[in-house]
Amino acid sequence: MTDIYVHRKSKTAPLRILSSFSLIWALLLEHLPSASRTEDHTNTDLTTIRNMTGFIQQNYAFRISLKEIAAAGSVGISKCCKLFSRYFSQSPNLYLNQYRLNKSALLLRETDMTITEIALSTGFGSASYYAESFRKWAGMSPGEFRKAR
């Protein structure tokens, strides 16, 4: 997992661990063979969560509403939240933000894009909100993270 940065002895370690598990689930769901799905309840839920996470992964750079995430899985908002809670132990919005943060960390390491360009290209509304979110997630600013690469 090259998208994940782990900073030891950090107060945000539980968030990054949860983020790591979210990415693992997303990868597992992404590679779930379609032929192995049956119509039972569990597999239907897995298909639904796969569709919703796929929607997030394809559209994370844009403004995404909870209603749109739920619609991608053909479920209501309540069912959407219950499925994310069951499979990821977090809300769809938290999953989305952590996915964006992981993508931004990759861009910080692998490109020379400015922090503002990275913030906007990963779906954050402003560079200041991005920097605040990144600091909470990684325990350092995006600039400090980039220098540490």
PDB file of C-alpha atoms in Angstrom:
ATOM      1  CA  MET A   1       0.000   0.000   0.000  1.00  0.00           C
ATOM      2  CA  THR A   2       1.989   2.932  -1.179  1.00  0.00           C
ATOM      3  CA  ASP A   3      -0.926   5.331  -0.637  1.00  0.00           C
ATOM      4  CA  ILE A   4      -0.712   5.177   3.149  1.00  0.00           C
ATOM      5  CA  TYR A   5       1.634   7.147   5.348  1.00  0.00           C
ATOM      6  CA  VAL A   6       2.127   5.867   8.895  1.00  0.00           C
ATOM      7  CA  HIS A   7       3.614   8.180  11.493  1.00  0.00           C
ATOM      8  CA  ARG A   8       4.602   6.422  14.719  1.00  0.00           C
ATOM      9  CA  LYS A   9       3.334   7.506  18.142  1.00  0.00           C
ATOM     10  CA  SER A  10       0.805   9.860  16.614  1.00  0.00           C
ATOM     11  CA  LYS A  11      -2.548  10.819  18.050  1.00  0.00           C
ATOM     12  CA  THR A  12      -3.981  10.266  14.597  1.00  0.00           C
ATOM     13  CA  ALA A  13      -2.726   6.697  14.259  1.00  0.00           C
ATOM     14  CA  PRO A  14      -6.222   5.229  14.824  1.00  0.00           C
ATOM     15  CA  LEU A  15      -7.570   7.353  11.946  1.00  0.00           C
ATOM     16  CA  ARG A  16      -4.822   6.194   9.629  1.00  0.00           C
ATOM     17  CA  ILE A  17      -5.338   2.580  10.669  1.00  0.00           C
ATOM     18  CA  LEU A  18      -9.043   2.928   9.927  1.00  0.00           C
ATOM     19  CA  SER A  19      -8.129   4.546   6.627  1.00  0.00           C
ATOM     20  CA  SER A  20      -5.825   1.617   5.846  1.00  0.00           C
ATOM     21  CA  PHE A  21      -8.602  -0.870   6.538  1.00  0.00           C
ATOM     22  CA  SER A  22     -10.916   1.153   4.290  1.00  0.00           C
ATOM     23  CA  LEU A  23      -8.415   0.933   1.452  1.00  0.00           C
ATOM     24  CA  ILE A  24      -7.971  -2.800   1.991  1.00  0.00           C
ATOM     25  CA  TRP A  25     -11.743  -3.290   1.850  1.00  0.00           C
ATOM     26  CA  ALA A  26     -11.955  -1.121  -1.253  1.00  0.00           C
ATOM     27  CA  LEU A  27      -9.256  -3.195  -2.967  1.00  0.00           C
ATOM     28  CA  LEU A  28     -10.941  -6.446  -1.968  1.00  0.00           C
ATOM     29  CA  LEU A  29     -14.300  -5.224  -3.212  1.00  0.00           C
ATOM     30  CA  GLU A  30     -12.739  -3.885  -6.396  1.00  0.00           C
ATOM     31  CA  HIS A  31     -11.344  -7.321  -7.190  1.00  0.00           C
ATOM     32  CA  LEU A  32     -14.369  -9.349  -6.115  1.00  0.00           C
ATOM     33  CA  PRO A  33     -15.098 -11.679  -9.018  1.00  0.00           C
ATOM     34  CA  SER A  34     -18.556 -10.966 -10.419  1.00  0.00           C
ATOM     35  CA  ALA A  35     -19.131 -14.664 -11.154  1.00  0.00           C
ATOM     36  CA  SER A  36     -18.890 -15.529  -7.454  1.00  0.00           C
ATOM     37  CA  ARG A  37     -21.821 -13.287  -6.493  1.00  0.00           C
ATOM     38  CA  THR A  38     -25.122 -14.911  -5.698  1.00  0.00           C
ATOM     39  CA  GLU A  39     -28.443 -13.367  -4.812  1.00  0.00           C
ATOM     40  CA  ASP A  40     -28.208 -13.939  -1.058  1.00  0.00           C
ATOM     41  CA  HIS A  41     -28.346 -10.972   1.298  1.00  0.00           C
ATOM     42  CA  THR A  42     -24.625 -10.746   2.110  1.00  0.00           C
ATOM     43  CA  ASN A  43     -23.512 -10.795  -1.499  1.00  0.00           C
ATOM     44  CA  THR A  44     -26.156  -8.242  -2.421  1.00  0.00           C
ATOM     45  CA  ASP A  45     -24.779  -5.974   0.299  1.00  0.00           C
ATOM     46  CA  LEU A  46     -21.228  -6.528  -0.974  1.00  0.00           C
ATOM     47  CA  THR A  47     -22.303  -5.632  -4.486  1.00  0.00           C
ATOM     48  CA  THR A  48     -24.004  -2.511  -3.171  1.00  0.00           C
ATOM     49  CA  ILE A  49     -20.969  -1.418  -1.145  1.00  0.00           C
ATOM     50  CA  ARG A  50     -18.721  -2.181  -4.116  1.00  0.00           C
ATOM     51  CA  ASN A  51     -20.841   0.065  -6.337  1.00  0.00           C
ATOM     52  CA  MET A  52     -20.795   2.871  -3.776  1.00  0.00           C
ATOM     53  CA  THR A  53     -17.041   2.692  -3.152  1.00  0.00           C
ATOM     54  CA  GLY A  54     -16.462   2.482  -6.905  1.00  0.00           C
ATOM     55  CA  PHE A  55     -18.507   5.643  -7.336  1.00  0.00           C
ATOM     56  CA  ILE A  56     -16.400   7.393  -4.692  1.00  0.00           C
ATOM     57  CA  GLN A  57     -13.158   6.200  -6.287  1.00  0.00           C
ATOM     58  CA  GLN A  58     -14.234   7.435  -9.714  1.00  0.00           C
ATOM     59  CA  ASN A  59     -15.646  10.776  -8.542  1.00  0.00           C
ATOM     60  CA  TYR A  60     -13.617  11.757  -5.462  1.00  0.00           C
ATOM     61  CA  ALA A  61     -12.244  14.824  -7.253  1.00  0.00           C
ATOM     62  CA  PHE A  62     -15.727  16.327  -7.466  1.00  0.00           C
ATOM     63  CA  ARG A  63     -18.257  17.463  -4.883  1.00  0.00           C
ATOM     64  CA  ILE A  64     -20.137  14.287  -3.874  1.00  0.00           C
ATOM     65  CA  SER A  65     -23.257  14.182  -1.734  1.00  0.00           C
ATOM     66  CA  LEU A  66     -24.381  11.351   0.503  1.00  0.00           C
ATOM     67  CA  LYS A  67     -27.470  11.065  -1.673  1.00  0.00           C
ATOM     68  CA  GLU A  68     -25.287  10.457  -4.756  1.00  0.00           C
ATOM     69  CA  ILE A  69     -23.238   7.804  -2.957  1.00  0.00           C
ATOM     70  CA  ALA A  70     -26.429   6.018  -1.894  1.00  0.00           C
ATOM     71  CA  ALA A  71     -27.855   6.278  -5.415  1.00  0.00           C
ATOM     72  CA  ALA A  72     -24.732   4.605  -6.801  1.00  0.00           C
ATOM     73  CA  GLY A  73     -25.653   1.562  -4.720  1.00  0.00           C
ATOM     74  CA  SER A  74     -29.371   1.870  -5.493  1.00  0.00           C
ATOM     75  CA  VAL A  75     -30.171   2.245  -1.808  1.00  0.00           C
ATOM     76  CA  GLY A  76     -31.446   4.965   0.463  1.00  0.00           C
ATOM     77  CA  ILE A  77     -29.230   7.145   2.609  1.00  0.00           C
ATOM     78  CA  SER A  78     -30.000   5.157   5.767  1.00  0.00           C
ATOM     79  CA  LYS A  79     -29.038   1.814   4.179  1.00  0.00           C
ATOM     80  CA  CYS A  80     -25.925   3.415   2.686  1.00  0.00           C
ATOM     81  CA  CYS A  81     -24.783   4.596   6.115  1.00  0.00           C
ATOM     82  CA  LYS A  82     -25.557   1.212   7.695  1.00  0.00           C
ATOM     83  CA  LEU A  83     -23.512  -0.640   5.060  1.00  0.00           C
ATOM     84  CA  PHE A  84     -20.508   1.668   5.441  1.00  0.00           C
ATOM     85  CA  SER A  85     -20.763   1.288   9.195  1.00  0.00           C
ATOM     86  CA  ARG A  86     -20.942  -2.509   8.929  1.00  0.00           C
ATOM     87  CA  TYR A  87     -18.111  -2.966   6.417  1.00  0.00           C
ATOM     88  CA  PHE A  88     -15.823   0.000   7.161  1.00  0.00           C
ATOM     89  CA  SER A  89     -16.806   1.089  10.692  1.00  0.00           C
ATOM     90  CA  GLN A  90     -17.158   4.639   9.430  1.00  0.00           C
ATOM     91  CA  SER A  91     -19.533   6.912   7.567  1.00  0.00           C
ATOM     92  CA  PRO A  92     -19.517   7.290   3.780  1.00  0.00           C
ATOM     93  CA  ASN A  93     -18.288  10.882   4.181  1.00  0.00           C
ATOM     94  CA  LEU A  94     -15.366   9.815   6.365  1.00  0.00           C
ATOM     95  CA  TYR A  95     -14.496   7.093   3.839  1.00  0.00           C
ATOM     96  CA  LEU A  96     -14.577   9.735   1.076  1.00  0.00           C
ATOM     97  CA  ASN A  97     -12.325  12.135   3.001  1.00  0.00           C
ATOM     98  CA  GLN A  98      -9.830   9.404   3.840  1.00  0.00           C
ATOM     99  CA  TYR A  99      -9.765   8.265   0.231  1.00  0.00           C
ATOM    100  CA  ARG A 100      -9.082  11.852  -0.835  1.00  0.00           C
ATOM    101  CA  LEU A 101      -6.326  12.203   1.774  1.00  0.00           C
ATOM    102  CA  ASN A 102      -4.645   8.997   0.595  1.00  0.00           C
ATOM    103  CA  LYS A 103      -4.769  10.189  -3.017  1.00  0.00           C
ATOM    104  CA  SER A 104      -3.368  13.577  -1.986  1.00  0.00           C
ATOM    105  CA  ALA A 105      -0.495  11.925  -0.109  1.00  0.00           C
ATOM    106  CA  LEU A 106       0.381  10.042  -3.287  1.00  0.00           C
ATOM    107  CA  LEU A 107       0.357  13.305  -5.277  1.00  0.00           C
ATOM    108  CA  LEU A 108       2.513  15.030  -2.650  1.00  0.00           C
ATOM    109  CA  ARG A 109       5.095  12.253  -2.971  1.00  0.00           C
ATOM    110  CA  GLU A 110       5.036  11.744  -6.710  1.00  0.00           C
ATOM    111  CA  THR A 111       4.353  15.154  -8.272  1.00  0.00           C
ATOM    112  CA  ASP A 112       5.453  18.754  -8.069  1.00  0.00           C
ATOM    113  CA  MET A 113       1.877  20.054  -8.034  1.00  0.00           C
ATOM    114  CA  THR A 114       1.279  22.881  -5.577  1.00  0.00           C
ATOM    115  CA  ILE A 115      -0.617  22.120  -2.397  1.00  0.00           C
ATOM    116  CA  THR A 116      -3.552  24.169  -3.677  1.00  0.00           C
ATOM    117  CA  GLU A 117      -3.596  22.207  -6.942  1.00  0.00           C
ATOM    118  CA  ILE A 118      -3.536  18.938  -5.005  1.00  0.00           C
ATOM    119  CA  ALA A 119      -6.303  20.124  -2.678  1.00  0.00           C
ATOM    120  CA  LEU A 120      -8.580  21.060  -5.558  1.00  0.00           C
ATOM    121  CA  SER A 121      -7.746  18.021  -7.694  1.00  0.00           C
ATOM    122  CA  THR A 122      -8.612  15.649  -4.837  1.00  0.00           C
ATOM    123  CA  GLY A 123     -11.992  17.210  -4.151  1.00  0.00           C
ATOM    124  CA  PHE A 124     -11.267  19.504  -1.236  1.00  0.00           C
ATOM    125  CA  GLY A 125     -13.103  22.810  -1.502  1.00  0.00           C
ATOM    126  CA  SER A 126     -10.155  24.900  -0.378  1.00  0.00           C
ATOM    127  CA  ALA A 127      -6.464  24.596   0.379  1.00  0.00           C
ATOM    128  CA  SER A 128      -7.012  25.672   3.996  1.00  0.00           C
ATOM    129  CA  TYR A 129      -9.612  22.957   4.666  1.00  0.00           C
ATOM    130  CA  TYR A 130      -7.348  20.440   2.953  1.00  0.00           C
ATOM    131  CA  ALA A 131      -4.325  21.482   5.044  1.00  0.00           C
ATOM    132  CA  GLU A 132      -6.359  21.250   8.262  1.00  0.00           C
ATOM    133  CA  SER A 133      -7.724  17.811   7.329  1.00  0.00           C
ATOM    134  CA  PHE A 134      -4.298  16.568   6.240  1.00  0.00           C
ATOM    135  CA  ARG A 135      -2.678  17.746   9.482  1.00  0.00           C
ATOM    136  CA  LYS A 136      -5.282  15.864  11.548  1.00  0.00           C
ATOM    137  CA  TRP A 137      -4.821  12.759   9.425  1.00  0.00           C
ATOM    138  CA  ALA A 138      -1.025  12.667   9.042  1.00  0.00           C
ATOM    139  CA  GLY A 139       0.095  14.620  12.093  1.00  0.00           C
ATOM    140  CA  MET A 140       1.941  17.117   9.891  1.00  0.00           C
ATOM    141  CA  SER A 141       1.183  19.672   7.208  1.00  0.00           C
ATOM    142  CA  PRO A 142       1.151  18.711   3.527  1.00  0.00           C
ATOM    143  CA  GLY A 143       4.356  20.726   3.041  1.00  0.00           C
ATOM    144  CA  GLU A 144       6.109  18.909   5.896  1.00  0.00           C
ATOM    145  CA  PHE A 145       4.888  15.586   4.492  1.00  0.00           C
ATOM    146  CA  ARG A 146       6.293  16.449   1.074  1.00  0.00           C
ATOM    147  CA  LYS A 147       9.687  17.396   2.536  1.00  0.00           C
ATOM    148  CA  ALA A 148       9.804  14.118   4.484  1.00  0.00           C
ATOM    149  CA  ARG A 149       9.420  12.049   1.323  1.00  0.00           C
TER     150      ARG A 149
END
